[in-house]
Coordinates of C-alpha atoms in Angstrom, one line a residue:
Chain A
M53 CA -58.0 210.8 -193.5
S54 CA -58.3 214.5 -192.7
A55 CA -61.0 215.7 -190.4
V56 CA -63.9 217.9 -191.4
L57 CA -65.6 218.5 -188.0
R58 CA -64.0 218.8 -184.6
I59 CA -66.1 219.1 -181.4
E60 CA -64.2 219.9 -178.3
S61 CA -65.5 219.6 -174.7
V62 CA -69.0 220.8 -175.8
S63 CA -71.7 221.1 -173.1
R64 CA -75.2 222.3 -173.2
A65 CA -77.7 222.3 -170.4
F66 CA -81.4 223.0 -170.2
G67 CA -82.7 224.2 -166.9
G68 CA -79.7 222.9 -165.0
V69 CA -79.8 219.4 -166.7
Y70 CA -77.1 218.6 -169.1
A71 CA -78.4 217.4 -172.5
V72 CA -74.8 217.3 -173.8
R73 CA -71.9 217.1 -171.3
D74 CA -68.3 217.6 -172.2
V75 CA -68.5 215.8 -175.6
S76 CA -65.5 215.7 -177.8
L77 CA -65.4 214.0 -181.2
T78 CA -63.8 214.3 -184.6
V79 CA -65.4 213.4 -187.9
A80 CA -63.2 212.6 -190.9
E81 CA -63.8 213.9 -194.4
G82 CA -66.0 211.5 -196.4
E83 CA -66.9 209.4 -193.3
T84 CA -70.4 208.2 -192.5
R85 CA -70.7 208.6 -188.7
A86 CA -73.6 207.1 -186.8
V87 CA -74.6 208.6 -183.5
I88 CA -76.5 206.2 -181.3
G89 CA -77.8 206.2 -177.8
P90 CA -80.9 205.7 -175.7
N91 CA -83.7 208.2 -175.8
G92 CA -82.7 211.4 -174.2
A93 CA -79.0 210.7 -174.7
G94 CA -78.5 214.2 -176.3
K95 CA -78.1 213.1 -179.9
S96 CA -80.5 215.7 -181.4
T97 CA -79.0 218.3 -179.1
L98 CA -75.6 217.5 -180.4
F99 CA -76.8 217.9 -184.0
N100 CA -78.4 221.2 -183.2
L101 CA -75.1 222.4 -181.7
I102 CA -73.5 221.5 -185.0
S103 CA -76.2 223.1 -187.2
G104 CA -76.3 226.2 -185.0
H105 CA -79.9 226.0 -183.8
L106 CA -78.4 225.7 -180.3
V107 CA -75.4 227.5 -178.9
P108 CA -73.1 225.6 -176.5
D109 CA -72.7 226.7 -172.9
A110 CA -69.0 225.6 -173.1
G111 CA -66.6 224.1 -175.6
T112 CA -65.9 224.7 -179.3
V113 CA -67.2 223.4 -182.6
S114 CA -64.7 223.8 -185.5
Y115 CA -65.4 223.0 -189.1
G116 CA -62.7 222.5 -191.7
P117 CA -63.7 221.3 -195.2
R118 CA -60.6 220.9 -197.3
G119 CA -58.4 222.0 -194.4
Q120 CA -60.0 225.4 -194.1
W121 CA -60.6 225.4 -190.4
R122 CA -62.7 227.9 -188.6
R123 CA -64.7 228.0 -185.3
I124 CA -68.4 227.9 -186.0
D125 CA -69.9 227.7 -182.5
G126 CA -70.6 231.5 -182.6
L127 CA -72.2 231.5 -186.0
P128 CA -76.0 231.6 -186.5
P129 CA -77.6 228.6 -188.4
H130 CA -78.0 230.4 -191.7
A131 CA -74.3 231.2 -191.8
R132 CA -73.4 227.6 -191.1
A133 CA -75.7 226.5 -193.9
R134 CA -73.8 228.8 -196.2
L135 CA -70.6 227.0 -195.2
G136 CA -72.1 223.7 -196.4
I137 CA -73.7 222.2 -193.3
A138 CA -77.2 220.8 -194.0
I139 CA -79.6 219.2 -191.5
V140 CA -82.6 216.9 -191.8
F141 CA -84.7 217.3 -188.7
Q142 CA -86.4 214.5 -186.9
G143 CA -89.8 216.1 -187.2
A144 CA -91.4 217.2 -190.4
R145 CA -90.1 220.7 -190.7
L146 CA -91.3 221.6 -194.1
F147 CA -92.5 224.9 -195.6
G148 CA -96.3 224.7 -195.6
G149 CA -98.3 226.3 -198.4
M150 CA -95.6 225.3 -201.0
T151 CA -95.2 222.4 -203.3
A152 CA -92.7 219.7 -202.8
L153 CA -90.6 221.2 -205.6
E154 CA -90.7 224.7 -204.1
N155 CA -89.6 223.3 -200.7
V156 CA -86.6 221.7 -202.3
M157 CA -85.8 224.8 -204.3
V158 CA -85.7 226.9 -201.1
G159 CA -83.2 224.4 -199.9
A160 CA -80.7 225.8 -202.4
H161 CA -80.9 229.2 -200.7
A162 CA -77.6 228.6 -199.0
R163 CA -75.8 228.6 -202.3
T164 CA -77.7 231.3 -204.2
R165 CA -75.5 234.1 -205.5
H166 CA -78.2 236.5 -206.7
G167 CA -79.6 238.9 -204.2
F168 CA -83.1 239.7 -203.2
L169 CA -83.7 242.6 -205.6
A170 CA -82.4 240.6 -208.6
G171 CA -84.9 237.9 -207.7
A172 CA -87.8 240.2 -207.2
L173 CA -87.1 242.0 -210.5
R174 CA -86.3 238.7 -212.2
L175 CA -83.1 239.8 -213.8
P176 CA -81.5 237.5 -216.4
G177 CA -78.7 236.2 -214.2
Q178 CA -81.1 235.3 -211.5
R179 CA -83.5 233.7 -213.9
R180 CA -80.7 231.5 -215.1
E181 CA -79.7 230.6 -211.6
E182 CA -83.4 229.8 -210.8
A183 CA -83.6 227.5 -213.7
E184 CA -80.5 225.6 -212.6
I185 CA -81.9 225.3 -209.1
R186 CA -85.1 224.0 -210.4
A187 CA -83.3 221.3 -212.4
D188 CA -81.2 220.5 -209.3
A189 CA -84.3 220.3 -207.2
L190 CA -86.0 217.9 -209.6
A191 CA -82.9 215.8 -209.6
A192 CA -82.9 215.7 -205.8
L193 CA -86.6 214.7 -205.7
E194 CA -85.8 212.0 -208.2
R195 CA -83.1 210.7 -206.0
V196 CA -85.3 210.4 -203.0
G197 CA -88.1 208.9 -205.1
L198 CA -90.4 211.8 -204.9
R199 CA -90.2 213.0 -208.5
E200 CA -93.9 212.4 -209.1
W201 CA -94.9 214.4 -206.0
A202 CA -93.0 217.5 -207.2
H203 CA -96.0 219.6 -207.9
R204 CA -98.2 218.5 -205.0
A205 CA -98.5 220.5 -201.7
A206 CA -95.7 219.4 -199.3
D207 CA -98.0 219.3 -196.3
V208 CA -100.2 216.6 -197.7
L209 CA -97.4 214.1 -198.1
P210 CA -97.4 211.1 -195.8
L211 CA -94.9 211.5 -192.9
G212 CA -92.3 209.2 -194.3
Q213 CA -92.3 211.1 -197.6
Q214 CA -92.1 214.4 -195.7
R215 CA -88.8 213.1 -194.2
S216 CA -87.5 212.1 -197.6
L217 CA -88.5 215.6 -198.9
Q218 CA -86.4 217.1 -196.2
V219 CA -83.5 214.9 -197.4
A220 CA -84.0 216.2 -200.9
R221 CA -84.1 219.8 -199.6
A222 CA -80.8 219.2 -197.8
L223 CA -79.2 217.6 -200.9
C224 CA -80.3 220.6 -203.1
A225 CA -78.0 222.7 -200.9
R226 CA -75.1 220.6 -202.1
P227 CA -73.8 220.2 -198.5
R228 CA -70.3 219.2 -197.4
L229 CA -71.6 217.9 -194.1
L230 CA -75.0 216.3 -193.9
L231 CA -76.7 215.7 -190.6
L232 CA -79.5 213.2 -190.7
D233 CA -81.6 212.9 -187.5
E234 CA -83.4 209.6 -187.7
P235 CA -84.2 209.7 -191.4
A236 CA -85.5 206.2 -191.5
S237 CA -88.1 206.4 -188.7
G238 CA -91.6 206.1 -190.1
L239 CA -90.4 204.6 -193.3
R240 CA -91.6 201.2 -194.6
A241 CA -89.1 198.4 -195.4
A242 CA -88.8 199.3 -199.1
E243 CA -88.4 202.9 -198.3
R244 CA -85.7 202.2 -195.7
E245 CA -83.9 200.2 -198.3
A246 CA -84.1 203.0 -200.8
L247 CA -82.8 205.4 -198.1
A248 CA -79.9 203.1 -197.2
Q249 CA -78.9 202.9 -200.9
L250 CA -79.1 206.7 -201.1
I251 CA -76.8 207.1 -198.1
E252 CA -74.4 204.6 -199.6
G253 CA -74.5 206.5 -202.8
L254 CA -73.7 209.8 -201.0
R255 CA -70.8 208.1 -199.2
E256 CA -69.4 206.9 -202.6
E257 CA -69.6 210.5 -203.7
G258 CA -67.4 211.5 -200.7
L259 CA -70.1 213.3 -198.7
T260 CA -69.5 213.4 -195.0
T261 CA -72.6 212.3 -193.2
M262 CA -73.6 212.1 -189.6
L263 CA -76.6 209.9 -188.9
I264 CA -78.7 209.4 -185.8
E265 CA -80.3 206.0 -186.0
H266 CA -81.7 203.3 -183.6
D267 CA -81.7 200.4 -186.0
V268 CA -78.5 198.5 -185.3
A269 CA -78.5 196.6 -188.7
F270 CA -79.0 199.9 -190.5
V271 CA -76.1 201.5 -188.6
A272 CA -73.8 198.4 -189.1
R273 CA -74.5 198.5 -192.8
L274 CA -73.9 202.2 -193.4
A275 CA -71.6 203.6 -190.7
D276 CA -67.8 203.7 -190.9
R277 CA -67.7 204.6 -187.3
V278 CA -70.2 204.9 -184.5
S279 CA -70.3 207.4 -181.6
V280 CA -72.4 206.4 -178.6
L281 CA -74.0 209.0 -176.3
D282 CA -75.5 208.2 -173.0
L283 CA -77.0 210.9 -170.6
G284 CA -75.3 213.5 -172.7
A285 CA -71.8 212.0 -172.5
H286 CA -69.8 210.5 -175.3
I287 CA -69.2 207.0 -173.8
A288 CA -67.7 205.1 -176.8
E289 CA -66.5 205.5 -180.3
G290 CA -65.4 202.9 -182.8
T291 CA -66.3 200.7 -185.8
P292 CA -69.7 199.1 -185.6
E293 CA -68.1 195.8 -184.7
E294 CA -66.1 197.4 -181.8
I295 CA -69.2 199.1 -180.5
R296 CA -71.2 195.9 -180.5
A297 CA -68.6 194.4 -178.2
D298 CA -68.3 197.5 -175.9
E299 CA -69.1 196.9 -172.3
A300 CA -70.2 200.5 -171.6
V301 CA -72.5 200.5 -174.5
L302 CA -74.2 197.3 -173.5
T303 CA -74.7 198.8 -170.0
A304 CA -76.2 202.0 -171.4
Y305 CA -78.6 200.0 -173.5
L306 CA -79.5 197.4 -170.9
G307 CA -83.2 197.0 -170.8
E308 CA -83.7 198.3 -174.3
G309 CA -83.3 194.9 -175.7
V310 CA -80.4 195.7 -178.0
S311 CA -77.5 193.3 -178.1
Chain B
M289 CA -129.1 256.4 -207.0
S290 CA -126.4 258.9 -208.0
D291 CA -125.7 259.5 -204.3
F292 CA -125.4 255.8 -203.8
L293 CA -122.9 255.4 -206.6
Q294 CA -120.9 258.4 -205.2
Y295 CA -120.8 256.8 -201.8
L296 CA -120.0 253.5 -203.3
I297 CA -117.0 254.6 -205.3
S298 CA -115.6 256.9 -202.6
G299 CA -116.1 254.0 -200.1
L300 CA -114.3 251.6 -202.4
A301 CA -111.4 254.1 -202.7
V302 CA -111.1 254.6 -199.0
G303 CA -111.4 250.8 -198.6
C304 CA -108.5 250.4 -201.0
G305 CA -106.5 252.7 -198.7
F306 CA -107.4 250.4 -195.8
A307 CA -106.5 247.4 -198.0
L308 CA -103.0 248.8 -198.7
L309 CA -102.5 249.3 -195.0
A310 CA -103.7 245.8 -194.3
S311 CA -101.4 244.4 -196.9
G312 CA -98.5 245.9 -195.0
L313 CA -99.8 244.2 -191.8
V314 CA -100.2 240.9 -193.7
T315 CA -96.7 241.1 -195.3
I316 CA -95.0 241.8 -191.9
H317 CA -97.1 239.1 -190.1
R318 CA -96.6 236.6 -192.8
V319 CA -92.8 236.8 -192.5
T320 CA -92.2 237.6 -188.9
R321 CA -95.5 236.6 -187.1
V322 CA -95.4 240.0 -185.5
V323 CA -98.7 242.0 -185.5
N324 CA -97.4 245.5 -186.2
F325 CA -99.5 248.0 -184.4
A326 CA -97.2 250.8 -185.7
Q327 CA -98.6 250.2 -189.2
G328 CA -101.0 253.2 -189.1
M329 CA -98.0 255.4 -188.3
F330 CA -96.4 254.6 -191.7
A331 CA -99.4 256.0 -193.4
V332 CA -99.5 259.1 -191.3
V333 CA -95.7 259.8 -191.7
A334 CA -96.0 259.3 -195.5
G335 CA -99.1 261.5 -195.8
L336 CA -97.6 264.3 -193.8
T337 CA -94.2 264.0 -195.5
A338 CA -95.8 264.2 -198.9
G339 CA -97.6 267.4 -197.9
S340 CA -94.4 269.0 -196.6
L341 CA -92.4 268.0 -199.7
L342 CA -95.1 269.3 -202.0
S343 CA -95.2 272.6 -200.2
A344 CA -91.4 272.7 -200.4
G345 CA -91.9 272.7 -204.2
L346 CA -91.3 269.1 -205.2
P347 CA -93.4 268.0 -208.1
H348 CA -96.3 265.5 -207.8
G349 CA -95.1 262.0 -208.2
L350 CA -91.6 262.6 -206.9
A351 CA -93.0 263.9 -203.6
E352 CA -95.3 260.9 -203.1
V353 CA -92.6 258.4 -204.0
A354 CA -90.1 260.1 -201.6
A355 CA -92.8 260.0 -198.9
V356 CA -93.3 256.3 -199.5
A357 CA -89.5 255.7 -199.3
V358 CA -89.5 257.6 -195.9
A359 CA -92.3 255.3 -194.7
G360 CA -90.2 252.3 -195.9
A361 CA -87.3 253.6 -193.8
A362 CA -89.7 254.1 -190.8
G363 CA -90.7 250.5 -191.3
L364 CA -87.1 249.3 -191.3
L365 CA -86.5 251.3 -188.1
V366 CA -89.6 249.8 -186.4
G367 CA -88.4 246.3 -187.5
L368 CA -84.9 246.9 -186.2
I369 CA -86.1 248.0 -182.8
A370 CA -88.9 245.4 -182.5
T371 CA -87.2 242.4 -183.9
G372 CA -83.5 243.2 -184.3
R373 CA -82.4 241.2 -181.3
R374 CA -82.0 237.6 -182.0
G375 CA -84.6 235.5 -180.1
T376 CA -87.2 238.3 -179.6
S377 CA -90.6 236.7 -179.4
A378 CA -93.4 237.8 -181.7
Q379 CA -95.5 238.9 -178.7
S380 CA -92.9 241.1 -177.2
A381 CA -92.2 242.6 -180.6
L382 CA -96.0 243.4 -180.8
I383 CA -95.8 245.4 -177.6
V384 CA -92.7 247.2 -178.9
T385 CA -94.5 248.2 -182.1
L386 CA -97.4 249.5 -180.0
G387 CA -95.0 251.6 -178.0
L388 CA -93.3 252.9 -181.1
G389 CA -96.6 254.0 -182.4
F390 CA -97.1 256.3 -179.4
V391 CA -93.5 257.5 -179.6
A392 CA -94.2 258.5 -183.2
Y393 CA -97.0 260.7 -182.0
A394 CA -94.5 262.9 -180.2
V395 CA -92.2 263.1 -183.1
E396 CA -95.0 263.9 -185.5
I397 CA -96.4 266.6 -183.3
M398 CA -92.9 268.1 -183.1
I399 CA -92.5 268.2 -186.9
W400 CA -96.0 268.9 -188.1
G401 CA -98.0 270.1 -185.2
D402 CA -101.3 268.6 -184.1
N403 CA -103.7 270.0 -186.8
P404 CA -105.1 267.8 -189.5
R405 CA -103.2 268.4 -192.8
S406 CA -103.9 267.5 -196.3
H407 CA -102.3 267.9 -199.6
P408 CA -103.8 268.1 -203.1
G409 CA -104.0 264.9 -205.0
L410 CA -105.4 264.3 -208.4
G411 CA -107.6 267.4 -208.5
G412 CA -111.2 267.6 -209.8
S413 CA -113.9 265.1 -210.2
V414 CA -115.6 263.3 -213.1
Q415 CA -119.3 262.8 -213.7
F416 CA -120.0 259.2 -213.8
A417 CA -123.6 257.9 -214.2
G418 CA -125.0 261.0 -212.6
A419 CA -122.5 260.9 -209.7
F420 CA -119.6 263.2 -209.1
V421 CA -116.6 261.2 -208.2
Q422 CA -113.2 262.6 -207.2
K423 CA -110.5 261.6 -209.7
Q424 CA -108.3 260.7 -206.7
S425 CA -110.7 257.9 -206.0
F426 CA -109.9 256.2 -209.3
L427 CA -106.2 256.8 -208.7
V428 CA -106.4 255.0 -205.3
I429 CA -108.4 252.1 -206.8
G430 CA -106.0 251.8 -209.7
V431 CA -102.8 251.9 -207.6
T432 CA -104.3 249.3 -205.2
A433 CA -105.1 246.9 -208.0
V434 CA -101.6 247.2 -209.3
V435 CA -100.0 246.8 -205.8
F436 CA -102.1 243.7 -205.0
A437 CA -101.3 242.1 -208.3
A438 CA -97.6 242.7 -207.7
L439 CA -97.8 241.3 -204.2
W440 CA -99.5 238.2 -205.5
L441 CA -96.8 237.7 -208.1
F442 CA -94.1 238.4 -205.6
F443 CA -95.3 235.9 -203.0
N444 CA -96.5 233.2 -205.3
R445 CA -94.3 233.4 -208.3
S446 CA -90.9 234.7 -207.3
Y447 CA -88.1 233.0 -205.6
P448 CA -87.5 235.7 -203.0
G449 CA -91.2 235.7 -202.2
K450 CA -90.9 232.0 -201.5
A451 CA -87.9 232.5 -199.3
L452 CA -89.9 235.2 -197.4
S453 CA -92.8 232.9 -197.0
A454 CA -90.5 230.1 -195.8
C455 CA -89.5 232.3 -192.8
A456 CA -93.0 232.5 -191.6
S457 CA -93.9 228.9 -192.4
N458 CA -91.0 227.4 -190.5
P459 CA -88.3 229.8 -189.2
Y460 CA -86.4 226.9 -187.8
A461 CA -86.0 225.1 -191.1
A462 CA -85.6 228.4 -192.9
R463 CA -82.4 229.0 -190.9
A464 CA -81.2 225.5 -191.7
V465 CA -81.4 226.2 -195.4
G466 CA -79.3 229.3 -195.1
I467 CA -82.0 232.0 -194.9
D468 CA -81.2 234.9 -192.6
V469 CA -84.6 235.0 -190.9
T470 CA -83.9 238.2 -189.0
R471 CA -82.9 240.0 -192.2
M472 CA -85.9 238.7 -194.1
G473 CA -88.1 240.1 -191.3
L474 CA -86.5 243.5 -191.8
V475 CA -87.2 243.3 -195.5
A476 CA -90.8 242.6 -194.7
F477 CA -90.9 245.5 -192.3
A478 CA -89.5 247.9 -194.9
L479 CA -92.0 246.5 -197.5
G480 CA -94.8 246.9 -194.9
G481 CA -93.7 250.5 -194.3
M482 CA -93.8 251.3 -198.0
L483 CA -97.3 249.7 -198.3
G484 CA -98.6 251.7 -195.3
G485 CA -96.9 254.8 -196.8
T486 CA -98.7 254.2 -200.1
A487 CA -102.0 254.1 -198.3
G488 CA -101.2 257.4 -196.5
V489 CA -100.0 259.2 -199.6
L490 CA -103.1 258.2 -201.5
L491 CA -105.7 258.8 -198.7
T492 CA -104.5 262.1 -197.4
P493 CA -106.0 264.2 -200.3
M494 CA -109.4 262.5 -199.5
L495 CA -109.2 262.4 -195.7
P496 CA -107.0 265.1 -194.0
I497 CA -104.7 263.4 -191.5
S498 CA -103.1 264.3 -188.2
Y499 CA -100.8 262.5 -185.9
N500 CA -103.6 260.4 -184.4
S501 CA -105.2 259.3 -187.7
D502 CA -103.3 256.1 -187.3
V503 CA -106.1 254.9 -184.9
L504 CA -108.7 255.0 -187.6
L505 CA -106.3 253.5 -190.2
I506 CA -105.0 250.7 -188.0
T507 CA -108.5 249.9 -186.7
N508 CA -109.8 249.4 -190.3
G509 CA -106.6 247.9 -191.6
F510 CA -106.4 245.4 -188.8
A511 CA -110.1 244.4 -189.1
A512 CA -109.5 243.8 -192.8
A513 CA -106.2 241.8 -192.2
V514 CA -107.8 239.7 -189.5
L515 CA -110.4 238.5 -192.1
G516 CA -107.5 236.8 -193.9
G517 CA -106.0 235.4 -190.7
L518 CA -103.4 238.1 -191.0
N519 CA -101.7 236.0 -193.6
R520 CA -103.6 236.3 -196.8
P521 CA -103.8 239.5 -198.8
G522 CA -106.9 238.5 -200.8
P523 CA -109.4 238.3 -198.0
A524 CA -107.8 241.4 -196.5
L525 CA -108.6 243.3 -199.7
A526 CA -112.2 242.0 -199.6
G527 CA -112.6 243.0 -195.9
A528 CA -111.1 246.4 -196.5
L529 CA -113.5 247.1 -199.3
V530 CA -116.5 246.1 -197.3
L531 CA -115.4 248.3 -194.4
G532 CA -114.7 251.3 -196.7
V533 CA -118.1 251.0 -198.4
A534 CA -120.0 250.4 -195.1
E535 CA -118.4 253.5 -193.6
A536 CA -119.0 255.7 -196.6
M537 CA -122.7 254.6 -196.6
V538 CA -123.0 255.4 -192.9
A539 CA -121.3 258.7 -193.3
G540 CA -123.4 259.5 -196.4
Y541 CA -126.9 258.5 -195.2
Y542 CA -126.5 259.0 -191.4
E543 CA -123.7 260.7 -189.7
A544 CA -120.0 260.9 -190.4
A545 CA -119.2 260.6 -186.7
Y546 CA -120.6 257.1 -186.6
Q547 CA -118.2 255.7 -189.2
T548 CA -115.4 254.7 -186.7
V549 CA -118.0 253.1 -184.5
V550 CA -119.1 251.0 -187.5
A551 CA -115.5 250.0 -188.2
L552 CA -115.0 249.0 -184.6
A553 CA -118.2 247.1 -184.5
L554 CA -117.4 245.2 -187.7
M555 CA -113.9 244.5 -186.5
L556 CA -115.2 243.1 -183.2
A557 CA -117.8 241.0 -185.1
I558 CA -115.0 239.6 -187.4
M559 CA -112.7 238.9 -184.5
I560 CA -115.4 237.1 -182.5
W561 CA -116.3 235.1 -185.6
Q562 CA -112.7 234.4 -186.4
S563 CA -111.8 233.4 -182.8
S564 CA -114.2 230.4 -183.2
R565 CA -111.9 229.2 -185.9
R566 CA -108.2 228.4 -185.6
T567 CA -106.5 231.5 -187.0
A568 CA -103.0 232.9 -186.9
L569 CA -104.2 235.6 -184.5
Q570 CA -105.5 233.0 -182.1
E571 CA -102.2 231.1 -182.3
E572 CA -100.4 234.3 -181.7
T573 CA -102.3 235.0 -178.4
A574 CA -102.2 231.4 -177.3
R575 CA -98.5 231.1 -177.5

C-alpha cells in the first residue's frame, strides 16, 4: 500500500519540555491508524503538527495523496485544509451564533471555488455551489445522526453531539486525511456504536483516518494499525494484536489498568 | 416644538454618522477581535479627501465614492500593519491602531493643514412640520438605513458573511476548515475603513472636520459599539442614535461646547454598566 503521510523525526517542545520528541511514522493510503498513549503522551500535539495548528521545532511532515508528495510542515492550517486534511478537535470547537447546518457548511470552505465577492454579490455560479454545499452538509448531518438538529443553534447541542457535529463539519470538506481526536469521549454507548459504524463506513470508502482513542476495544475493532506514544516518543507500532502483546506498551500503561 | 423636531432630526442624522463609524468598529472586532482605535481616522481621511476631490472638479457622487475607497485602502493598510504578522495578539494590535491614529494626524496635517474643512453636501433644507431640516440629514439617515440592512444581510444571510463570523467565533477551528483567518481580518479592516469613510463623507457637510475630529467620532462610535458588546450592529445603531440626539439637544438648548462632555459621560456610564456584564470588551481586557 502506498503512503499518504510521512512524519520524519518531528519534535516539538513547550517551555523546554518535549511534547513530541523525534517521532517518525508513516500512514498508508486508506488505512485507519489509531494513536494511543497515556495522558500527556503528545497525541494531540502530534495531530496539531499534522493539521498545522502547531509548527515543529525540528523534523518534517510530508503529505502525498495519490503519490503527489510535498512537505507541509511550513504551511499554515488553512492551506493544509485545502490539501484535504481535516481535523476534529478534542474540545467543542464550533462556530457559535450559527446553526448546526451553517457550521457544517462552513466546513466546506476548504473546497469552495467561488471567491469572496461572488459570494457577497450572490452570483449564479456561487449560488449553485452554495446549494450543492447545503445538500452535502445535510447529508453529512444525516450521516452523524444530527439531521433533525440542522436548524438549531450549534452551541445548545449536548457535548457529545457537538463532537459529532465537528465530525460532520470535517466530512463536508471531503477530506483525504481525517484526524479524529478522541471522537468517542462523552458519547453514550449507542452513540459510540454509531460512530464506530461511521468510521468503518469511511474506511470502506477508502478514507485515510487517524484516530486518538483510549478505549482498547474501540481501537481493536477499528484500527488497521496502532501507534503508541509515551512521553512524546513513538514507542511502538503494529497491528492491534501486536500492540497488546508489546512489552514497552504494557510498561507505559502500567498503573492505568489497561491490559 | 419645531426647534425640538429640528434638533431631533439633525441629532438622528449625526447619530447615523456615529452608527456608521460604530458599524466599522463592530465589523473589525467581530472578525479580528481587535478594537480599532484608528476608526475615526477613516472618517477624517474620507471627509477631507472628498473635499479635495470636489474642489479638484470631480462631480458629486464620484468624489464621495472615491473618498470611501481611499478610506477602505486606509483600512486595509491599518489592518496589514496591525494584524499582518501571524500570531499578533488582539491587544497588541489595539495599541498599534492607536499609534497609527496619531501617525495619521501628521500625514493629514501635511496634506490638508490643521484648519477645519468642509465640503458642500446635499444643499438646502426642507420645511418639515414647522422645522427647517437640512436635506443632508435625510441623505445620511437614508444611506445609514441601507448600509445597516446590507450589513445584516451580509453577516446573516450570505456565505462569506458566515465565513467572516466563523473567524471571530473560533479562529482555531476556522483555520482547520480552510479559512485564511489573517486574510479575512484584512477584508474586515477594508470593510471597516469603507464604513468609517462613509460616515466621514456624509458628516463633513454638517460638521466641518479637521485632523483631530477623529476624537469626537471615535468617542461616540466606540460608546455606541460598546452597547452591542462590540459585536452586534443593531445595538450599536440604537446607541449611536441616542448619543446623536442627546448631543443635538444639549447643543440646541444649552451649549454646543458641552456635547462632547455628554458623549463622554454617556460612554462612561455605558461602559460601567456593561462591565458588570460579561462582554466582549471585558474578555478583551481580561485576556
